[in-house]
GROMACS .gro file of C-alpha atoms in nm:
model
  443
    1MET     CA    1   9.655  -1.435   2.431
    2GLU     CA    2   9.571  -1.143   2.659
    3ILE     CA    3   9.290  -1.178   2.911
    4LEU     CA    4   9.041  -0.901   2.833
    5SER     CA    5   8.956  -0.777   3.182
    6TYR     CA    6   8.771  -0.477   3.039
    7TYR     CA    7   8.487  -0.713   2.946
    8SER     CA    8   8.446  -0.874   3.289
    9ASP     CA    9   8.488  -0.544   3.478
   10PRO     CA   10   8.461  -0.231   3.260
   11TYR     CA   11   8.471  -0.014   3.575
   12CYS     CA   12   8.817  -0.135   3.684
   13HIS     CA   13   9.064   0.157   3.690
   14GLU     CA   14   9.391  -0.026   3.765
   15ILE     CA   15   9.527  -0.378   3.728
   16GLU     CA   16   9.857  -0.561   3.760
   17ALA     CA   17   9.980  -0.735   3.446
   18THR     CA   18  10.289  -0.908   3.311
   19VAL     CA   19  10.470  -0.783   3.001
   20THR     CA   20  10.457  -1.050   2.727
   21SER     CA   21  10.581  -0.854   2.423
   22VAL     CA   22  10.773  -0.533   2.350
   23SER     CA   23  10.852  -0.426   1.995
   24GLU     CA   24  10.909  -0.140   1.757
   25VAL     CA   25  10.594  -0.007   1.592
   26THR     CA   26  10.537  -0.139   1.240
   27SER     CA   27  10.447   0.072   0.937
   28ASP     CA   28  10.084  -0.041   0.968
   29MET     CA   29  10.082   0.062   1.333
   30LYS     CA   30  10.221   0.403   1.240
   31LYS     CA   31   9.943   0.450   0.985
   32ALA     CA   32   9.682   0.359   1.247
   33LEU     CA   33   9.834   0.601   1.500
   34LYS     CA   34   9.840   0.876   1.238
   35VAL     CA   35   9.465   0.827   1.196
   36SER     CA   36   9.372   0.802   1.565
   37LEU     CA   37   9.614   1.056   1.715
   38GLY     CA   38   9.690   1.276   1.416
   39LEU     CA   39  10.061   1.201   1.454
   40VAL     CA   40  10.308   0.925   1.530
   41PRO     CA   41  10.467   0.989   1.873
   42ASP     CA   42  10.842   0.959   1.913
   43PRO     CA   43  10.959   0.759   2.096
   44VAL     CA   44  10.685   0.495   2.096
   45CYS     CA   45  10.680   0.116   2.122
   46ALA     CA   46  10.416  -0.158   2.101
   47VAL     CA   47  10.357  -0.351   2.425
   48MET     CA   48  10.134  -0.648   2.509
   49PHE     CA   49  10.048  -0.802   2.847
   50ASP     CA   50   9.900  -1.124   2.981
   51ARG     CA   51   9.586  -0.928   3.073
   52THR     CA   52   9.456  -0.574   3.017
   53ILE     CA   53   9.182  -0.330   3.114
   54PHE     CA   54   9.264  -0.110   2.812
   55TYR     CA   55   8.998  -0.129   2.541
   56PRO     CA   56   9.143  -0.133   2.186
   57GLU     CA   57   8.994   0.104   1.930
   58GLY     CA   58   8.697  -0.045   1.745
   59GLY     CA   59   8.333  -0.003   1.650
   60GLY     CA   60   8.357   0.375   1.656
   61GLN     CA   61   8.489   0.378   2.014
   62PRO     CA   62   8.845   0.517   2.055
   63GLY     CA   63   9.114   0.312   2.221
   64ASP     CA   64   9.192   0.365   2.587
   65ARG     CA   65   9.482   0.571   2.712
   66GLY     CA   66   9.649   0.608   3.050
   67PHE     CA   67   9.971   0.504   3.220
   68LEU     CA   68  10.201   0.207   3.262
   69GLU     CA   69  10.365   0.207   3.605
   70VAL     CA   70  10.695   0.021   3.590
   71GLU     CA   71  10.975   0.036   3.847
   72GLY     CA   72  10.835   0.355   4.002
   73ARG     CA   73  10.792   0.535   3.668
   74ASP     CA   74  10.467   0.630   3.497
   75LEU     CA   75  10.499   0.583   3.120
   76VAL     CA   76  10.222   0.723   2.901
   77ILE     CA   77  10.002   0.480   2.709
   78ALA     CA   78   9.892   0.706   2.424
   79ASP     CA   79   9.650   0.466   2.253
   80THR     CA   80   9.536   0.104   2.229
   81HIS     CA   81   9.458  -0.082   1.905
   82LYS     CA   82   9.379  -0.437   1.797
   83LEU     CA   83   9.688  -0.618   1.671
   84HIS     CA   84   9.479  -0.859   1.464
   85ASN     CA   85   9.146  -1.039   1.464
   86ASN     CA   86   9.221  -1.405   1.396
   87VAL     CA   87   8.976  -1.652   1.549
   88VAL     CA   88   9.134  -1.811   1.856
   89HIS     CA   89   8.963  -2.070   2.075
   90GLY     CA   90   9.095  -2.139   2.424
   91GLU     CA   91   9.013  -2.386   2.696
   92PRO     CA   92   8.808  -2.270   2.998
   93SER     CA   93   9.099  -2.346   3.226
   94ASP     CA   94   9.331  -2.103   3.046
   95GLY     CA   95   9.095  -1.813   2.987
   96GLY     CA   96   8.882  -1.982   2.722
   97GLU     CA   97   8.521  -1.927   2.619
   98ASP     CA   98   8.366  -1.992   2.962
   99CYS     CA   99   8.592  -1.734   3.124
  100PRO     CA  100   8.428  -1.389   3.178
  101ASP     CA  101   8.747  -1.228   3.046
  102SER     CA  102   8.735  -1.423   2.718
  103ASP     CA  103   8.665  -1.273   2.377
  104HIS     CA  104   8.475  -1.594   2.286
  105GLY     CA  105   8.683  -1.669   1.980
  106LEU     CA  106   8.691  -1.317   1.832
  107GLY     CA  107   9.071  -1.318   1.830
  108ILE     CA  108   9.110  -0.973   1.987
  109VAL     CA  109   9.474  -0.897   2.070
  110PRO     CA  110   9.516  -0.547   2.220
  111VAL     CA  111   9.846  -0.370   2.162
  112HIS     CA  112   9.934  -0.072   2.382
  113PHE     CA  113  10.136   0.217   2.240
  114VAL     CA  114  10.371   0.331   2.516
  115LEU     CA  115  10.572   0.652   2.485
  116CYS     CA  116  10.919   0.514   2.543
  117ASN     CA  117  11.191   0.315   2.370
  118PRO     CA  118  11.149  -0.066   2.361
  119ASP     CA  119  11.460  -0.122   2.576
  120GLU     CA  120  11.297   0.066   2.866
  121ILE     CA  121  11.051  -0.221   2.931
  122ASN     CA  122  11.163  -0.579   3.001
  123LEU     CA  123  10.973  -0.896   2.916
  124GLY     CA  124  10.825  -1.070   3.219
  125THR     CA  125  10.811  -0.752   3.428
  126VAL     CA  126  10.503  -0.716   3.646
  127VAL     CA  127  10.360  -0.368   3.593
  128LYS     CA  128  10.048  -0.172   3.684
  129LEU     CA  129   9.811  -0.054   3.411
  130LYS     CA  130   9.625   0.266   3.503
  131LEU     CA  131   9.340   0.397   3.289
  132ASP     CA  132   9.268   0.758   3.203
  133TRP     CA  133   8.929   0.696   3.359
  134ASN     CA  134   8.763   1.022   3.258
  135HIS     CA  135   8.847   0.948   2.893
  136ARG     CA  136   8.721   0.588   2.914
  137TYR     CA  137   8.405   0.667   3.109
  138SER     CA  138   8.307   0.952   2.876
  139PHE     CA  139   8.312   0.714   2.580
  140MET     CA  140   8.123   0.446   2.774
  141GLN     CA  141   7.849   0.703   2.833
  142GLU     CA  142   7.854   0.816   2.469
  143HIS     CA  143   7.847   0.460   2.336
  144THR     CA  144   7.543   0.369   2.546
  145ALA     CA  145   7.366   0.691   2.445
  146GLN     CA  146   7.440   0.612   2.080
  147HIS     CA  147   7.286   0.264   2.116
  148LEU     CA  148   6.984   0.425   2.278
  149VAL     CA  149   6.942   0.669   1.988
  150SER     CA  150   6.992   0.402   1.721
  151GLY     CA  151   6.754   0.163   1.896
  152LEU     CA  152   6.481   0.425   1.930
  153LEU     CA  153   6.524   0.536   1.568
  154TYR     CA  154   6.463   0.177   1.463
  155SER     CA  155   6.178   0.093   1.702
  156MET     CA  156   5.990   0.424   1.667
  157PHE     CA  157   6.040   0.508   1.299
  158SER     CA  158   6.199   0.199   1.136
  159ILE     CA  159   6.507   0.410   1.058
  160GLY     CA  160   6.831   0.214   1.034
  161THR     CA  161   7.177   0.327   1.141
  162VAL     CA  162   7.441   0.335   0.866
  163SER     CA  163   7.742   0.445   1.072
  164VAL     CA  164   7.833   0.612   1.400
  165HIS     CA  165   8.117   0.825   1.531
  166LEU     CA  166   8.200   0.886   1.897
  167GLY     CA  167   8.385   1.215   1.951
  168GLN     CA  168   8.529   1.410   2.243
  169ASP     CA  169   8.223   1.633   2.285
  170GLU     CA  170   7.949   1.480   2.071
  171PHE     CA  171   7.854   1.169   1.879
  172THR     CA  172   7.691   1.128   1.541
  173VAL     CA  173   7.449   0.872   1.401
  174GLU     CA  174   7.421   0.852   1.023
  175VAL     CA  175   7.080   0.714   0.925
  176SER     CA  176   6.957   0.538   0.612
  177GLU     CA  177   6.718   0.814   0.508
  178PRO     CA  178   6.759   1.107   0.265
  179GLU     CA  179   6.554   1.329   0.499
  180VAL     CA  180   6.454   1.316   0.864
  181SER     CA  181   6.256   1.593   1.030
  182ASP     CA  182   6.380   1.772   1.340
  183GLU     CA  183   6.040   1.695   1.494
  184LYS     CA  184   6.113   1.323   1.477
  185MET     CA  185   6.458   1.376   1.625
  186LEU     CA  186   6.307   1.568   1.916
  187GLU     CA  187   6.072   1.274   1.974
  188ILE     CA  188   6.381   1.051   1.988
  189GLU     CA  189   6.542   1.295   2.231
  190LYS     CA  190   6.237   1.283   2.461
  191ALA     CA  191   6.216   0.904   2.449
  192GLY     CA  192   6.590   0.883   2.518
  193ASN     CA  193   6.565   1.107   2.822
  194ASP     CA  194   6.269   0.903   2.947
  195ALA     CA  195   6.492   0.595   2.923
  196ILE     CA  196   6.768   0.776   3.112
  197LEU     CA  197   6.524   0.870   3.389
  198SER     CA  198   6.409   0.508   3.403
  199ALA     CA  199   6.766   0.395   3.479
  200ASP     CA  200   6.728   0.097   3.247
  201GLU     CA  201   6.980  -0.182   3.290
  202VAL     CA  202   7.241  -0.216   3.015
  203SER     CA  203   7.332  -0.582   2.969
  204CYS     CA  204   7.638  -0.725   2.793
  205ASN     CA  205   7.670  -1.100   2.733
  206PHE     CA  206   7.789  -1.355   2.479
  207VAL     CA  207   7.547  -1.591   2.305
  208SER     CA  208   7.592  -1.844   2.028
  209HIS     CA  209   7.584  -1.723   1.670
  210ASP     CA  210   7.267  -1.924   1.601
  211GLU     CA  211   7.089  -1.774   1.901
  212ALA     CA  212   7.187  -1.422   1.798
  213GLU     CA  213   7.065  -1.482   1.443
  214SER     CA  214   6.726  -1.593   1.575
  215LEU     CA  215   6.668  -1.264   1.759
  216GLY     CA  216   6.612  -1.050   1.447
  217LEU     CA  217   6.856  -0.779   1.553
  218ARG     CA  218   6.832  -0.434   1.392
  219ARG     CA  219   7.184  -0.471   1.251
  220SER     CA  220   7.347  -0.766   1.076
  221ILE     CA  221   7.604  -0.974   1.264
  222LYS     CA  222   7.960  -0.929   1.137
  223VAL     CA  223   8.133  -1.227   1.305
  224ASP     CA  224   8.093  -1.603   1.269
  225THR     CA  225   8.187  -1.683   1.630
  226ASP     CA  226   7.989  -1.629   1.948
  227VAL     CA  227   7.820  -1.290   1.949
  228ARG     CA  228   7.843  -1.027   2.222
  229LEU     CA  229   7.501  -0.867   2.265
  230VAL     CA  230   7.444  -0.529   2.428
  231GLY     CA  231   7.086  -0.470   2.538
  232ILE     CA  232   6.905  -0.172   2.689
  233ALA     CA  233   6.598  -0.317   2.862
  234HIS     CA  234   6.320  -0.354   2.600
  235ARG     CA  235   6.451  -0.061   2.394
  236ASP     CA  236   6.745  -0.208   2.203
  237CYS     CA  237   6.955  -0.517   2.151
  238VAL     CA  238   7.243  -0.536   1.905
  239ALA     CA  239   7.577  -0.708   1.852
  240CYS     CA  240   7.858  -0.489   1.987
  241GLY     CA  241   8.213  -0.536   2.112
  242GLY     CA  242   8.234  -0.197   2.282
  243LEU     CA  243   8.214  -0.088   2.644
  244HIS     CA  244   7.904   0.058   2.808
  245VAL     CA  245   7.773   0.194   3.135
  246SER     CA  246   7.564  -0.040   3.350
  247ARG     CA  247   7.250   0.176   3.354
  248THR     CA  248   7.111   0.443   3.124
  249SER     CA  249   7.093   0.692   3.414
  250GLU     CA  250   7.472   0.724   3.393
  251CYS     CA  251   7.426   0.906   3.060
  252ARG     CA  252   7.253   1.184   3.262
  253ILE     CA  253   7.093   1.363   2.965
  254LEU     CA  254   7.051   1.336   2.586
  255LEU     CA  255   7.045   1.641   2.358
  256TYR     CA  256   6.972   1.654   1.984
  257MET     CA  257   7.208   1.911   1.830
  258GLY     CA  258   7.102   1.909   1.464
  259GLN     CA  259   7.177   1.726   1.140
  260GLU     CA  260   7.365   1.748   0.812
  261LYS     CA  261   7.346   1.577   0.474
  262ILE     CA  262   7.613   1.321   0.385
  263ARG     CA  263   7.633   1.071   0.097
  264GLY     CA  264   7.260   1.101   0.034
  265ASN     CA  265   7.186   1.018   0.398
  266VAL     CA  266   7.135   1.227   0.710
  267ARG     CA  267   7.394   1.252   0.987
  268THR     CA  268   7.231   1.337   1.320
  269ILE     CA  269   7.438   1.505   1.593
  270TRP     CA  270   7.398   1.443   1.968
  271LYS     CA  271   7.546   1.529   2.305
  272THR     CA  272   7.521   1.338   2.630
  273ALA     CA  273   7.656   1.333   2.985
  274GLU     CA  274   7.916   1.596   3.085
  275PRO     CA  275   7.961   1.756   2.739
  276ALA     CA  276   7.584   1.812   2.724
  277MET     CA  277   7.573   1.958   3.074
  278ASN     CA  278   7.875   2.180   3.003
  279MET     CA  279   7.702   2.317   2.693
  280ILE     CA  280   7.383   2.386   2.888
  281HIS     CA  281   7.575   2.576   3.157
  282GLU     CA  282   7.778   2.769   2.899
  283GLU     CA  283   7.475   2.870   2.694
  284HIS     CA  284   7.280   2.961   3.008
  285SER     CA  285   7.567   3.189   3.113
  286ILE     CA  286   7.568   3.352   2.767
  287ILE     CA  287   7.192   3.405   2.778
  288ARG     CA  288   7.210   3.562   3.124
  289SER     CA  289   7.482   3.801   3.006
  290LEU     CA  290   7.284   3.898   2.695
  291CYS     CA  291   6.970   3.952   2.901
  292ALA     CA  292   7.162   4.184   3.132
  293MET     CA  293   7.315   4.375   2.838
  294GLN     CA  294   6.979   4.422   2.666
  295SER     CA  295   6.762   4.455   2.979
  296ALA     CA  296   6.546   4.181   2.833
  297ARG     CA  297   6.399   3.845   2.920
  298PRO     CA  298   6.532   3.536   2.736
  299SER     CA  299   6.216   3.520   2.525
  300GLU     CA  300   6.282   3.877   2.403
  301LEU     CA  301   6.643   3.823   2.292
  302VAL     CA  302   6.567   3.711   1.936
  303SER     CA  303   6.355   4.018   1.860
  304LYS     CA  304   6.617   4.241   2.025
  305VAL     CA  305   6.896   4.094   1.811
  306LYS     CA  306   6.676   4.124   1.502
  307ASP     CA  307   6.624   4.496   1.572
  308ILE     CA  308   6.996   4.550   1.629
  309THR     CA  309   7.082   4.366   1.307
  310GLU     CA  310   6.832   4.568   1.103
  311ASN     CA  311   6.959   4.896   1.249
  312LEU     CA  312   7.318   4.794   1.184
  313THR     CA  313   7.235   4.703   0.822
  314GLU     CA  314   7.070   5.041   0.768
  315GLU     CA  315   7.368   5.218   0.927
  316ARG     CA  316   7.612   5.029   0.704
  317GLN     CA  317   7.410   5.122   0.396
  318ARG     CA  318   7.417   5.489   0.497
  319ASN     CA  319   7.792   5.473   0.563
  320SER     CA  320   7.851   5.304   0.229
  321ALA     CA  321   7.657   5.575   0.048
  322LEU     CA  322   7.859   5.843   0.230
  323ARG     CA  323   8.190   5.673   0.142
  324ILE     CA  324   8.089   5.656  -0.225
  325LYS     CA  325   7.990   6.022  -0.218
  326LEU     CA  326   8.321   6.112  -0.055
  327ALA     CA  327   8.513   5.913  -0.317
  328GLU     CA  328   8.318   6.089  -0.593
  329HIS     CA  329   8.410   6.425  -0.440
  330MET     CA  330   8.777   6.326  -0.414
  331ILE     CA  331   8.783   6.223  -0.781
  332GLN     CA  332   8.607   6.543  -0.885
  333SER     CA  333   8.854   6.757  -0.691
  334GLU     CA  334   9.146   6.593  -0.878
  335LEU     CA  335   9.001   6.648  -1.223
  336GLY     CA  336   9.147   6.938  -1.417
  337GLY     CA  337   9.137   7.066  -1.772
  338GLY     CA  338   8.973   6.835  -2.020
  339ASN     CA  339   9.179   6.530  -1.932
  340PRO     CA  340   8.983   6.306  -1.685
  341VAL     CA  341   9.283   6.114  -1.552
  342VAL     CA  342   9.308   6.073  -1.172
  343ALA     CA  343   9.581   5.901  -0.970
  344MET     CA  344   9.590   5.915  -0.591
  345SER     CA  345   9.714   5.734  -0.282
  346LEU     CA  346   9.519   5.666   0.038
  347GLU     CA  347   9.653   5.641   0.390
  348ALA     CA  348   9.593   5.326   0.594
  349GLY     CA  349   9.251   5.320   0.761
  350SER     CA  350   9.099   5.584   0.535
  351ILE     CA  351   8.821   5.532   0.280
  352ASP     CA  352   8.761   5.184   0.135
  353ILE     CA  353   8.931   5.153  -0.204
  354LEU     CA  354   8.625   4.984  -0.360
  355SER     CA  355   8.418   5.296  -0.291
  356PHE     CA  356   8.607   5.457  -0.580
  357ALA     CA  357   8.490   5.187  -0.819
  358GLN     CA  358   8.129   5.258  -0.721
  359ALA     CA  359   8.184   5.635  -0.735
  360ALA     CA  360   8.295   5.604  -1.098
  361ASP     CA  361   7.929   5.562  -1.201
  362ALA     CA  362   7.904   5.942  -1.180
  363PHE     CA  363   8.159   5.992  -1.461
  364THR     CA  364   8.130   5.924  -1.835
  365ASP     CA  365   8.503   5.919  -1.913
  366LEU     CA  366   8.755   5.834  -1.645
  367ALA     CA  367   9.100   5.681  -1.606
  368LEU     CA  368   9.144   5.619  -1.234
  369CYS     CA  369   9.431   5.468  -1.037
  370VAL     CA  370   9.421   5.437  -0.657
  371ILE     CA  371   9.688   5.296  -0.425
  372SER     CA  372   9.571   5.219  -0.069
  373GLU     CA  373   9.833   5.176   0.203
  374GLY     CA  374   9.819   4.856   0.408
  375SER     CA  375  10.016   4.731   0.707
  376ASP     CA  376  10.232   4.493   0.503
  377LYS     CA  377  10.112   4.540   0.144
  378GLU     CA  378   9.954   4.790  -0.092
  379LEU     CA  379   9.612   4.754  -0.253
  380TRP     CA  380   9.570   4.889  -0.604
  381LEU     CA  381   9.267   4.969  -0.819
  382ILE     CA  382   9.258   5.079  -1.183
  383LEU     CA  383   8.936   5.181  -1.354
  384LEU     CA  384   8.919   5.260  -1.727
  385LYS     CA  385   8.584   5.401  -1.834
  386GLY     CA  386   8.442   5.557  -2.150
  387ARG     CA  387   8.707   5.638  -2.404
  388TYR     CA  388   8.973   5.498  -2.172
  389GLU     CA  389   8.832   5.146  -2.208
  390GLN     CA  390   9.043   5.130  -2.524
  391LEU     CA  391   9.359   5.148  -2.313
  392ASP     CA  392   9.521   4.802  -2.326
  393PHE     CA  393   9.543   4.681  -1.966
  394SER     CA  394   9.810   4.428  -2.062
  395LEU     CA  395  10.037   4.726  -2.135
  396VAL     CA  396   9.957   4.876  -1.796
  397ARG     CA  397  10.046   4.541  -1.637
  398LYS     CA  398  10.371   4.513  -1.832
  399LYS     CA  399  10.495   4.874  -1.799
  400LEU     CA  400  10.367   4.958  -1.450
  401LEU     CA  401  10.230   4.674  -1.238
  402SER     CA  402  10.503   4.420  -1.312
  403LYS     CA  403  10.771   4.667  -1.203
  404ILE     CA  404  10.628   4.686  -0.850
  405GLY     CA  405  10.559   4.311  -0.824
  406ALA     CA  406  10.183   4.363  -0.827
  407LYS     CA  407   9.939   4.072  -0.846
  408GLY     CA  408   9.576   4.077  -0.952
  409GLY     CA  409   9.358   4.137  -1.254
  410GLY     CA  410   8.997   4.181  -1.360
  411ARG     CA  411   8.803   4.276  -1.669
  412PRO     CA  412   8.699   4.612  -1.814
  413PRO     CA  413   8.636   4.855  -1.671
  414LEU     CA  414   8.770   4.744  -1.330
  415PHE     CA  415   9.104   4.587  -1.236
  416GLN     CA  416   9.238   4.539  -0.883
  417GLY     CA  417   9.489   4.350  -0.671
  418MET     CA  418   9.777   4.392  -0.429
  419ALA     CA  419  10.147   4.469  -0.434
  420PRO     CA  420  10.442   4.453  -0.193
  421LYS     CA  421  10.490   4.744   0.044
  422MET     CA  422  10.628   5.054  -0.133
  423THR     CA  423  10.799   5.371  -0.022
  424LYS     CA  424  10.626   5.705  -0.071
  425ALA     CA  425  10.862   5.783  -0.360
  426GLU     CA  426  10.782   5.450  -0.529
  427VAL     CA  427  10.408   5.517  -0.498
  428GLU     CA  428  10.448   5.864  -0.649
  429LYS     CA  429  10.654   5.723  -0.937
  430PHE     CA  430  10.393   5.456  -1.006
  431LEU     CA  431  10.105   5.708  -1.004
  432ALA     CA  432  10.299   5.945  -1.230
  433GLY     CA  433  10.358   5.659  -1.471
  434PHE     CA  434   9.984   5.587  -1.485
  435ILE     CA  435   9.903   5.953  -1.552
  436ALA     CA  436  10.157   5.961  -1.835
  437MET     CA  437  10.024   5.640  -1.992
  438ALA     CA  438   9.656   5.739  -1.966
  439GLY     CA  439   9.733   6.092  -2.084
  440ALA     CA  440   9.912   5.957  -2.391
  441GLU     CA  441   9.607   5.743  -2.474
  442HIS     CA  442   9.383   6.051  -2.454
  443GLU     CA  443   9.608   6.246  -2.692
   0.00000   0.00000   0.00000
């Protein structure tokens, strides 16, 4: 089985290894790649080595990626997964349980997904494995920060962790509570940052299953072999197969970003390390720009935005009232004789078509049809009010709307929708048809 050098030296960037297996990807592998990468690369093959520094996906931590240097070429390793998890015991002399690179019987067999055809890599070839270190290190920082959060939640408030997810820019911790206050989360944030400033040591070591059981860990043990424990000074200790930084100070900072409800629990959202610092710098830049635009201090921005929003709302209300008044005037100017039937077309960018529906409140009897020109379609509105409510809209749909391919509907007195782009002549024909139909109803 492969020697897991990522356990003995998680900070190793490169290592020489010998190819022990090259194969086509199986259907199960393709499904796993679809989940982790969002697609199945082509070409891609599954490669194993006698040793590896590439961590396989597991425990919420993504698999490592990087490069395979072979015969002067750099082939992309897109992802790393576990091939299987059968219990395997080895002898100390051949990388067994006393070896720092051993998995202590967990049966971890990493498989590397290399973007090439299987015949491009030969068995027995000595190659160089090169990590995408920024990717790996970011998740080491996140994983340690997540342990810190989960440990503090448990020790400070007796709140258990249900599940975790480590993402590119943030990580989440789902807790076993229907509600958790932001005040408590900010206490966790402060305690976490105190731990980061303390540069607490993060320890990773294997102990017997019986010894691990006797420690009363905050989370149940999921294996029946030796147990790998990850501890953060006096703040947390839990079984974990993932990779971590050596001291909490490497996480740099911990930020609570908020929470959301999920499955009757609460999912808390966090940032750490570079993503947290990037967000701070970005938001600081935004605040400085807004302060300059408003000639205001940061503490004044909320009230400034509130004033702008209120003024904008009032302005929109005034504009809406004016548009309705204009639509009412346009309808009135089209009325003639004793037959209140109006059909008109609007140019693109002119008055909002719905203003005519609101303007109809000023009329007792009205049959109104409006076509509004769009860039690639036409909007239509038909309003049948007063005595015109008796006009069967299904007939209008059959005799007029269906002939122009219109879609839409509604209920009395208002119907609306859209239609394919029409020529000016087609619009005029449609409007004339509406006038004739509504006029016949009036007679």
